[in-house]
mmCIF file of C-alpha atoms in Angstrom:
data_model
loop_
_atom_site.group_PDB
_atom_site.id
_atom_site.type_symbol
_atom_site.label_atom_id
_atom_site.label_comp_id
_atom_site.label_asym_id
_atom_site.label_seq_id
_atom_site.Cartn_x
_atom_site.Cartn_y
_atom_site.Cartn_z
ATOM 1 C CA MET V 1 290.142 -2.776 -70.268
ATOM 2 C CA GLU V 2 287.569 -4.591 -72.234
ATOM 3 C CA TYR V 3 284.465 -3.537 -72.064
ATOM 4 C CA LEU V 4 280.894 -5.336 -72.952
ATOM 5 C CA ASP V 5 279.591 -2.941 -75.358
ATOM 6 C CA LEU V 6 279.924 1.125 -76.252
ATOM 7 C CA LEU V 7 277.584 2.215 -74.085
ATOM 8 C CA GLN V 8 279.650 0.347 -70.903
ATOM 9 C CA LYS V 9 282.757 2.104 -72.723
ATOM 10 C CA LYS V 10 281.552 5.698 -72.744
ATOM 11 C CA THR V 11 279.795 5.725 -69.492
ATOM 12 C CA ALA V 12 283.526 4.297 -68.030
ATOM 13 C CA LEU V 13 285.211 7.568 -69.890
ATOM 14 C CA SER V 14 283.147 9.895 -70.152
ATOM 15 C CA ASN V 15 284.227 11.490 -66.462
ATOM 16 C CA GLY V 16 287.755 11.665 -67.689
ATOM 17 C CA LEU V 17 286.603 13.193 -71.561
ATOM 18 C CA PHE V 18 285.075 16.062 -69.839
ATOM 19 C CA ASN V 19 288.058 17.652 -68.894
ATOM 20 C CA VAL V 20 290.740 15.955 -71.049
ATOM 21 C CA PRO V 21 290.219 16.269 -75.096
ATOM 22 C CA ALA V 22 290.684 13.693 -77.411
ATOM 23 C CA GLN V 23 293.177 13.676 -80.288
ATOM 24 C CA THR V 24 292.065 12.725 -83.747
ATOM 25 C CA PHE V 25 294.451 11.477 -85.934
ATOM 26 C CA TYR V 26 295.266 8.990 -89.215
ATOM 27 C CA GLU V 27 298.116 6.438 -88.414
ATOM 28 C CA SER V 28 298.995 6.108 -92.263
ATOM 29 C CA LYS V 29 298.334 7.409 -95.351
ATOM 30 C CA ILE V 30 295.828 4.286 -95.861
ATOM 31 C CA ASN V 31 294.112 5.436 -92.968
ATOM 32 C CA LYS V 32 293.468 8.776 -94.336
ATOM 33 C CA LEU V 33 292.416 7.134 -97.762
ATOM 34 C CA THR V 34 290.024 4.853 -95.901
ATOM 35 C CA GLY V 35 288.774 7.299 -93.571
ATOM 36 C CA SER V 36 289.943 5.672 -90.798
ATOM 37 C CA TYR V 37 290.498 7.556 -87.282
ATOM 38 C CA THR V 38 292.426 6.820 -83.947
ATOM 39 C CA VAL V 39 291.126 8.880 -80.876
ATOM 40 C CA ALA V 40 293.414 9.021 -78.119
ATOM 41 C CA TRP V 41 293.400 10.929 -74.845
ATOM 42 C CA ARG V 42 295.010 10.341 -71.458
ATOM 43 C CA ASP V 43 293.174 10.170 -67.777
ATOM 44 C CA LYS V 44 294.439 9.195 -64.650
ATOM 45 C CA GLY V 45 297.689 8.256 -66.088
ATOM 46 C CA GLU V 46 295.998 5.586 -67.945
ATOM 47 C CA GLU V 47 296.111 5.628 -72.304
ATOM 48 C CA HIS V 48 292.871 5.271 -74.210
ATOM 49 C CA SER V 49 291.774 5.180 -77.352
ATOM 50 C CA HIS V 50 288.863 4.705 -80.072
ATOM 51 C CA LYS V 51 288.825 3.854 -83.682
ATOM 52 C CA ALA V 52 286.367 4.029 -86.571
ATOM 53 C CA SER V 53 286.464 3.925 -90.252
ATOM 54 C CA LEU V 54 284.237 7.030 -91.069
ATOM 55 C CA ARG V 55 283.739 6.116 -94.813
ATOM 56 C CA ILE V 56 281.345 3.040 -93.350
ATOM 57 C CA THR V 57 279.791 4.016 -90.271
ATOM 58 C CA ASP V 58 280.262 7.042 -87.778
ATOM 59 C CA PHE V 59 282.627 6.492 -84.414
ATOM 60 C CA GLU V 60 279.684 4.574 -82.677
ATOM 61 C CA GLY V 61 279.612 2.075 -85.181
ATOM 62 C CA TYR V 62 276.113 3.422 -86.707
ATOM 63 C CA ARG V 63 275.866 2.956 -90.658
ATOM 64 C CA ILE V 64 273.697 5.346 -93.273
ATOM 65 C CA ASN V 65 270.479 4.417 -94.127
ATOM 66 C CA PRO V 66 271.075 3.429 -98.381
ATOM 67 C CA SER V 67 268.737 6.183 -99.203
ATOM 68 C CA SER V 68 271.036 8.759 -97.462
ATOM 69 C CA PHE V 69 273.316 8.158 -100.718
ATOM 70 C CA LYS V 70 271.600 10.550 -102.210
ATOM 71 C CA TYR V 71 273.334 13.128 -100.213
ATOM 72 C CA LEU V 72 276.566 12.011 -101.534
ATOM 73 C CA LEU V 73 276.966 14.205 -104.419
ATOM 74 C CA PRO V 74 276.199 17.188 -102.435
ATOM 75 C CA ALA V 75 278.690 16.295 -99.931
ATOM 76 C CA ILE V 76 281.066 16.409 -102.585
ATOM 77 C CA THR V 77 279.959 19.430 -103.829
ATOM 78 C CA THR V 78 279.816 21.628 -101.106
ATOM 79 C CA TYR V 79 283.327 20.003 -100.223
ATOM 80 C CA LEU V 80 284.793 21.171 -103.214
ATOM 81 C CA GLN V 81 283.042 24.451 -102.621
ATOM 82 C CA ALA V 82 284.456 25.342 -99.520
ATOM 83 C CA LYS V 83 287.846 24.796 -101.058
ATOM 84 C CA LYS V 84 287.393 27.956 -102.163
ATOM 85 C CA SER V 85 285.320 29.844 -99.653
ATOM 86 C CA TYR V 86 283.876 28.485 -96.106
ATOM 87 C CA ILE V 87 281.078 30.127 -97.179
ATOM 88 C CA ILE V 88 279.319 27.903 -99.443
ATOM 89 C CA GLU V 89 276.945 29.093 -102.197
ATOM 90 C CA ARG V 90 273.885 27.929 -100.214
ATOM 91 C CA PRO V 91 274.620 28.066 -96.725
ATOM 92 C CA VAL V 92 273.012 25.250 -94.972
ATOM 93 C CA PRO V 93 274.749 24.037 -90.975
ATOM 94 C CA PHE V 94 277.294 21.394 -91.593
ATOM 95 C CA ILE V 95 275.578 18.843 -89.961
ATOM 96 C CA VAL V 96 274.065 15.592 -91.098
ATOM 97 C CA TYR V 97 271.494 15.970 -93.960
ATOM 98 C CA GLU V 98 268.899 14.157 -92.686
ATOM 99 C CA ALA V 99 269.310 16.560 -89.312
ATOM 100 C CA ILE V 100 268.995 19.365 -91.034
ATOM 101 C CA ASN V 101 265.819 18.461 -92.841
ATOM 102 C CA PHE V 102 264.595 17.664 -89.079
ATOM 103 C CA MET V 103 266.030 21.080 -88.033
ATOM 104 C CA ASN V 104 264.179 22.834 -91.202
ATOM 105 C CA ASP V 105 260.719 21.126 -89.545
ATOM 106 C CA ILE V 106 261.374 22.574 -86.155
ATOM 107 C CA LEU V 107 262.588 26.115 -87.067
ATOM 108 C CA LYS V 108 259.751 28.590 -88.201
ATOM 109 C CA PRO V 109 260.468 32.757 -88.530
ATOM 110 C CA GLY V 110 260.760 34.012 -85.161
ATOM 111 C CA LYS V 111 261.714 30.989 -83.466
ATOM 112 C CA LYS V 112 265.193 31.922 -80.824
ATOM 113 C CA VAL V 113 267.693 29.903 -81.478
ATOM 114 C CA LEU V 114 271.072 29.749 -79.612
ATOM 115 C CA GLU V 115 273.684 28.297 -81.199
ATOM 116 C CA PHE V 116 277.851 27.834 -80.261
ATOM 117 C CA GLY V 117 280.244 27.807 -83.062
ATOM 118 C CA SER V 118 279.117 30.473 -86.091
ATOM 119 C CA GLY V 119 279.081 30.137 -90.170
ATOM 120 C CA ASN V 120 276.899 28.663 -92.377
ATOM 121 C CA SER V 121 274.887 27.555 -89.957
ATOM 122 C CA THR V 122 274.329 31.531 -89.077
ATOM 123 C CA LEU V 123 273.450 32.432 -92.256
ATOM 124 C CA TRP V 124 270.668 29.754 -92.352
ATOM 125 C CA PHE V 125 269.113 30.611 -89.558
ATOM 126 C CA LEU V 126 268.643 34.343 -90.506
ATOM 127 C CA GLU V 127 267.229 32.979 -93.887
ATOM 128 C CA LYS V 128 264.789 31.310 -92.088
ATOM 129 C CA LYS V 129 263.956 34.540 -90.252
ATOM 130 C CA CYS V 130 265.170 32.967 -86.781
ATOM 131 C CA ASP V 131 265.436 35.249 -83.793
ATOM 132 C CA VAL V 132 269.554 34.336 -83.641
ATOM 133 C CA THR V 133 272.174 34.500 -80.800
ATOM 134 C CA SER V 134 275.560 33.206 -82.260
ATOM 135 C CA ILE V 135 278.665 32.656 -80.386
ATOM 136 C CA GLU V 136 282.193 32.137 -82.033
ATOM 137 C CA HIS V 137 285.347 31.863 -80.577
ATOM 138 C CA ASP V 138 287.726 32.418 -83.328
ATOM 139 C CA THR V 139 287.636 36.811 -83.833
ATOM 140 C CA LEU V 140 288.795 36.261 -87.561
ATOM 141 C CA TRP V 141 285.978 33.911 -88.350
ATOM 142 C CA TYR V 142 283.727 35.951 -86.645
ATOM 143 C CA LYS V 143 284.164 38.909 -88.190
ATOM 144 C CA THR V 144 284.316 37.061 -91.945
ATOM 145 C CA VAL V 145 280.438 35.396 -91.181
ATOM 146 C CA ASN V 146 279.543 38.971 -89.476
ATOM 147 C CA ASP V 147 280.595 40.685 -92.333
ATOM 148 C CA TYR V 148 278.493 38.647 -94.531
ATOM 149 C CA ALA V 149 275.301 38.584 -92.704
ATOM 150 C CA GLN V 150 275.636 42.442 -92.550
ATOM 151 C CA SER V 151 275.894 42.412 -96.608
ATOM 152 C CA ALA V 152 273.463 40.151 -97.265
ATOM 153 C CA SER V 153 269.601 40.939 -98.048
ATOM 154 C CA PHE V 154 268.347 39.501 -94.940
ATOM 155 C CA ASP V 155 264.901 41.101 -93.356
ATOM 156 C CA LYS V 156 265.799 43.971 -91.312
ATOM 157 C CA GLN V 157 263.907 43.203 -88.402
ATOM 158 C CA VAL V 158 265.751 39.811 -88.076
ATOM 159 C CA MET V 159 268.927 41.583 -88.229
ATOM 160 C CA ASP V 160 267.912 44.046 -85.655
ATOM 161 C CA GLN V 161 267.229 40.878 -83.432
ATOM 162 C CA PHE V 162 270.749 39.300 -84.191
ATOM 163 C CA SER V 163 273.267 38.826 -81.554
ATOM 164 C CA PHE V 164 276.648 37.774 -82.294
ATOM 165 C CA GLN V 165 279.454 37.514 -79.793
ATOM 166 C CA ASN V 166 283.349 36.635 -79.867
ATOM 167 C CA THR V 167 283.804 35.397 -76.869
ATOM 168 C CA GLN V 168 285.315 31.859 -75.295
ATOM 169 C CA LYS V 169 285.634 29.796 -72.146
ATOM 170 C CA GLU V 170 284.643 32.322 -68.933
ATOM 171 C CA ALA V 171 283.296 34.960 -70.818
ATOM 172 C CA THR V 172 281.007 32.584 -72.712
ATOM 173 C CA TRP V 173 279.536 31.146 -69.434
ATOM 174 C CA ALA V 174 278.819 34.727 -68.199
ATOM 175 C CA LEU V 175 277.211 35.329 -71.187
ATOM 176 C CA LEU V 176 274.946 32.524 -70.618
ATOM 177 C CA ASP V 177 274.366 33.405 -67.020
ATOM 178 C CA LYS V 178 272.616 36.592 -68.107
ATOM 179 C CA ALA V 179 270.493 35.017 -70.907
ATOM 180 C CA GLU V 180 267.009 34.447 -69.414
ATOM 181 C CA ASN V 181 266.082 30.779 -68.209
ATOM 182 C CA GLU V 182 263.779 28.831 -71.037
ATOM 183 C CA SER V 183 264.309 31.394 -73.715
ATOM 184 C CA PHE V 184 265.232 29.397 -76.457
ATOM 185 C CA ASP V 185 263.322 27.207 -78.888
ATOM 186 C CA LEU V 186 266.410 25.576 -80.155
ATOM 187 C CA ILE V 187 270.333 25.360 -78.933
ATOM 188 C CA LEU V 188 272.782 24.029 -81.444
ATOM 189 C CA VAL V 189 276.182 22.729 -80.014
ATOM 190 C CA ASP V 190 278.968 22.995 -82.829
ATOM 191 C CA GLY V 191 281.639 24.612 -81.695
ATOM 192 C CA SER V 192 285.327 24.100 -80.980
ATOM 193 C CA ASN V 193 286.021 22.375 -78.054
ATOM 194 C CA ASP V 194 289.161 23.853 -77.179
ATOM 195 C CA PHE V 195 287.655 26.869 -76.594
ATOM 196 C CA ASN V 196 283.991 26.639 -75.561
ATOM 197 C CA ASN V 197 284.036 22.785 -74.931
ATOM 198 C CA ARG V 198 280.888 21.362 -76.293
ATOM 199 C CA ASN V 199 280.167 19.174 -73.146
ATOM 200 C CA GLU V 200 280.079 22.510 -71.019
ATOM 201 C CA CYS V 201 278.093 24.215 -73.453
ATOM 202 C CA ILE V 202 275.257 22.039 -72.935
ATOM 203 C CA GLU V 203 275.735 21.785 -69.116
ATOM 204 C CA LYS V 204 275.500 25.536 -68.798
ATOM 205 C CA SER V 205 272.859 26.268 -71.422
ATOM 206 C CA ILE V 206 269.837 23.428 -70.882
ATOM 207 C CA SER V 207 268.125 25.848 -68.543
ATOM 208 C CA LYS V 208 268.258 28.187 -71.068
ATOM 209 C CA LEU V 209 265.757 25.853 -73.505
ATOM 210 C CA LYS V 210 262.230 25.942 -73.440
ATOM 211 C CA LYS V 211 259.938 23.469 -72.693
ATOM 212 C CA GLY V 212 259.876 21.819 -75.698
ATOM 213 C CA GLY V 213 262.840 22.721 -77.154
ATOM 214 C CA TRP V 214 265.588 21.167 -78.952
ATOM 215 C CA MET V 215 268.769 20.705 -77.833
ATOM 216 C CA VAL V 216 271.472 19.636 -80.647
ATOM 217 C CA LEU V 217 274.937 18.368 -80.598
ATOM 218 C CA ASP V 218 276.856 18.158 -83.690
ATOM 219 C CA ASN V 219 279.742 15.126 -83.980
ATOM 220 C CA SER V 220 277.740 13.359 -81.081
ATOM 221 C CA ASP V 221 279.627 10.310 -82.353
ATOM 222 C CA HIS V 222 282.828 11.372 -81.154
ATOM 223 C CA PRO V 223 284.850 10.363 -77.607
ATOM 224 C CA ASN V 224 285.259 14.389 -77.087
ATOM 225 C CA ASN V 225 281.222 14.786 -76.910
ATOM 226 C CA TRP V 226 280.466 11.796 -75.376
ATOM 227 C CA PRO V 227 279.608 13.246 -72.044
ATOM 228 C CA GLY V 228 277.252 15.958 -73.106
ATOM 229 C CA GLY V 229 275.373 13.323 -75.214
ATOM 230 C CA LEU V 230 275.508 10.856 -72.308
ATOM 231 C CA HIS V 231 274.145 14.051 -69.686
ATOM 232 C CA MET V 232 271.288 14.609 -72.373
ATOM 233 C CA ASP V 233 269.829 11.107 -72.744
ATOM 234 C CA SER V 234 269.952 10.844 -68.765
ATOM 235 C CA LEU V 235 267.162 13.912 -69.386
ATOM 236 C CA TYR V 236 265.513 13.267 -72.504
ATOM 237 C CA LYS V 237 264.737 10.566 -75.181
ATOM 238 C CA ARG V 238 267.460 11.111 -78.261
ATOM 239 C CA VAL V 239 266.870 11.448 -81.983
ATOM 240 C CA ARG V 240 269.804 10.209 -83.536
ATOM 241 C CA PHE V 241 270.866 10.982 -87.096
ATOM 242 C CA THR V 242 273.877 9.221 -89.320
ATOM 243 C CA GLY V 243 274.826 10.193 -92.295
ATOM 244 C CA PHE V 244 276.624 12.480 -94.591
ATOM 245 C CA THR V 245 276.958 16.106 -93.932
ATOM 246 C CA PRO V 246 278.039 19.346 -96.394
ATOM 247 C CA MET V 247 281.607 19.585 -96.908
ATOM 248 C CA GLY V 248 282.298 16.184 -95.305
ATOM 249 C CA LEU V 249 283.167 13.140 -96.964
ATOM 250 C CA TYR V 250 282.919 10.921 -94.003
ATOM 251 C CA ILE V 251 280.204 9.787 -92.147
ATOM 252 C CA SER V 252 279.235 11.491 -88.933
ATOM 253 C CA GLN V 253 276.436 12.173 -86.539
ATOM 254 C CA THR V 254 274.117 14.435 -85.307
ATOM 255 C CA SER V 255 271.905 14.110 -82.293
ATOM 256 C CA PHE V 256 268.600 16.118 -80.926
ATOM 257 C CA TRP V 257 266.853 15.910 -77.415
ATOM 258 C CA GLN V 258 263.383 17.747 -77.207
ATOM 259 C CA LYS V 259 263.041 19.144 -73.761
ATOM 260 C CA ILE V 260 260.054 17.817 -72.064
ATOM 261 C CA ASP V 261 259.876 19.192 -68.519
#
């Protein structure tokens, strides 16, 4: 089927993508070199695909601002660091650099943060003295991050409030049910779709966000995450960042929505 524009395509296919995660792959070695990805999935017996060259644009065709090229060197540096250890020398969230700056302005000490998918972002939030609840599906990675956090010199009061959970799927949703409504200042959705589906994370956690709080979806340009992005677009205005990320040699997208009601 031909679509008039990307929005029509996203809207038409989002219901199927919610329950049938797409597969991302290179079709050839040349595609790998140029960063040309193919995303493919089946829905109701039909084959669907979406292609993008992530050395030039994100999956939705948005280009980076020329000023963003100043982050290319940090992206390469952290990429090389991550080859040795996934916890980099100066931990930061693995989201678009301009999005890190935006989030840095939002968060002050004591702000309550919920994140799906732990790692360098967790350590960054703790360094900023936020009240952090982190949900991680992978047991080995959970232990790695927790061991690092417990051995680091973070503020004792911050660590006393730190809640780190190793759950996935139904156990995660049960955990969310117990959380107080309108209790978080920021929710970062950046986990694995196979274990804690990002679209479900958004759907089930939006009630936990305070008025004035921010929902953040990383890789919001990827078809797997279109349903969650469209859902948030139907509620609030999107703030979109397209650019380089730590540890990434490709263009990505991170989106924010502020809950205004």
